[in-house]
């Protein structure tokens, strides 16, 4: 019997675990000999042919109901092979899923699948009611119940499996049912170690058993050899030899062969030292017997190697035959596809409109001739071809025929155009367009947005040029395949462009939010009041991403991100601490400081907005804007030329909103709320005007002083607004006057008289209706 034949007799059996009831351990059985299942045996276990495909190996929760007081589920790595369900400790498995894994330890146990019924929880539930409060409460459970086929057969406790999804539970249940019904032994695949074991077992029967004296001498000789080579002092070498000895004994019962492998299989084997040790305790007669035994071992090893090589060659021949069959099937499939393509092209060339329309027209003309021959009573019936068909149905049929004729003519024209395109010379499409999408995706993964956008714009421009060249009345045309490829690339480029713009927008939004949180935190810190919260570097670090968004054509997103960052700067100017005290003169100085900081920052933001779009536009057009003078760099002069309408509208609305914020701060607790501007009550003229003040005359004097201070503060605001905003094309001073007027507490007429004459065009409306109020106030006083 050959080594391969003996290997096929190896099969899996099981035994009860004495330490834990309800658990079964796998065994490898060969004839009457059984041994423990090793991790190296797992890849050799064969599955059943014709069974339902086994699920991918993976983790499941497992429990055996063996009379324990508390049901507890454990997570193991499960493998379904043949008639057994193996489960390993997760730490003994390199990968939690997939067939190509490495096992570092034997299985924790197996579940035999012979005579097993698989059931689901009743009522369509996910798990059994008894396990609702266990670790398996979130999974999908099945139970495997053993039903003994014969009387006296040992009954096995039910086992429970819990999967993490309904689909996985269905797959495992179907695969287990299929293997339980087959009732076949689970075999092991043939391997070199098993073939060697079989051949050695055959040869060992012809070898005479050594005597006790020879065994004793061999053991003494092995000990002396180990001592001479200093193997006893090295734990690693001793462990290696012991492991080798166990492996040989596991595949063969020949202890002499195991001793020979240990004795002659070491890397530092010395022939001279071995001979010296041998003849120190043996004579020439023993040498002849030793030579015969060594020749026998050598023949056994050669036979084992030859059997293994022949077995591997047999596998190679089988694989070669399978590959040849697959190649023939692929060739046949390719021929069928070619035939189908020829049939489809012939069907496209068929013109169904010619014969069909001619027959229909002849039928209609025949009907009209029959109408002339019919009597007048049957004229209606003859006109529409048959009785019971009305005029509406007739004309609908006629219109459908006309539509069919038109569609046929259209298809004929398209076919002619396609023939012309096929005959025309094709347009050369650059090869780099095929790799554009992949290159842009790699740039995006590496966050190289500049390179990605440059390649994106270049590809879009190239595709547009090719499609435009195809539409021109020239001799060159794009083929159908080229057009489909260009459309596909264009569609993918649009998706990539949206992805890039979303990433840029999200990055700008996260940066702005971080700066907002830092500014909010530092405004509450008293030690940070004397230093600016946002530095110029932090303001301009978004310039690159904004330019990229403008290049991508996302002008609205770029304007929104620009506005969000500059709003933080203007908010810091409104929260700036005064550089003076709390007197009247100091209040005017603070008003000038606040106005100068706010309006200069607002004007700088508008100029940055203009530079953003002008620089991006000039870069895209190749410096085509040299005719624009430096004096015309204002919002009004450039809005109609290069600035997008949506972005310009967003910035203008933002300026108006920021101006309202300034008016609220200026007319609130910062400036005007510190002044007693409201006139005294008419009913109580003698009541003190200010808390802690004197008589009414002192109150009027203080109010006049407050009006003078308010007029000076408003004059500062108007001056800085006009000086900064008019230069960038945003004359928002009239809008500022309207916002401040609403916070003057009814004294706008008096303040307009105190303001300089150059602001009359802004405060003229303040005096309408205000002079009468001024006169009535003096009369009351």
Coordinates of N, CA and C in Angstrom, one line a residue, residues 15-25 66 68 108:
X15 N -13.6 12.8 21.3 CA -13.7 12.2 22.6 C -14.2 13.2 23.5
X16 N -14.8 12.8 24.6 CA -15.3 13.7 25.7 C -14.2 14.3 26.4
X17 N -14.3 15.6 26.7 CA -13.3 16.3 27.6 C -13.7 15.9 29.0
X18 N -12.7 15.3 29.7 CA -12.9 14.9 31.1 C -13.0 16.1 32.0
X19 N -12.3 17.2 31.7 CA -12.3 18.4 32.6 C -13.6 19.2 32.5
X20 N -14.2 19.3 31.3 CA -15.3 20.2 31.2 C -16.4 19.3 30.5
X21 N -17.6 19.1 31.2 CA -18.6 18.3 30.6 C -19.3 19.1 29.4
X22 N -19.7 18.3 28.4 CA -20.4 18.9 27.3 C -19.4 19.3 26.2
X23 N -18.1 19.3 26.4 CA -17.2 19.7 25.4 C -16.5 18.4 24.8
X24 N -16.3 18.4 23.5 CA -15.7 17.3 22.8 C -14.4 17.8 22.1
X25 N -13.4 16.9 22.2 CA -12.1 17.3 21.6 C -11.8 16.5 20.4
X66 N -25.1 22.1 29.3 CA -24.7 20.8 29.9 C -25.0 20.8 31.4
X68 N -25.3 23.4 33.5 CA -24.7 24.4 34.3 C -25.8 25.3 35.0
X108 N -10.2 24.5 20.8 CA -10.8 24.4 22.1 C -11.8 23.2 22.2

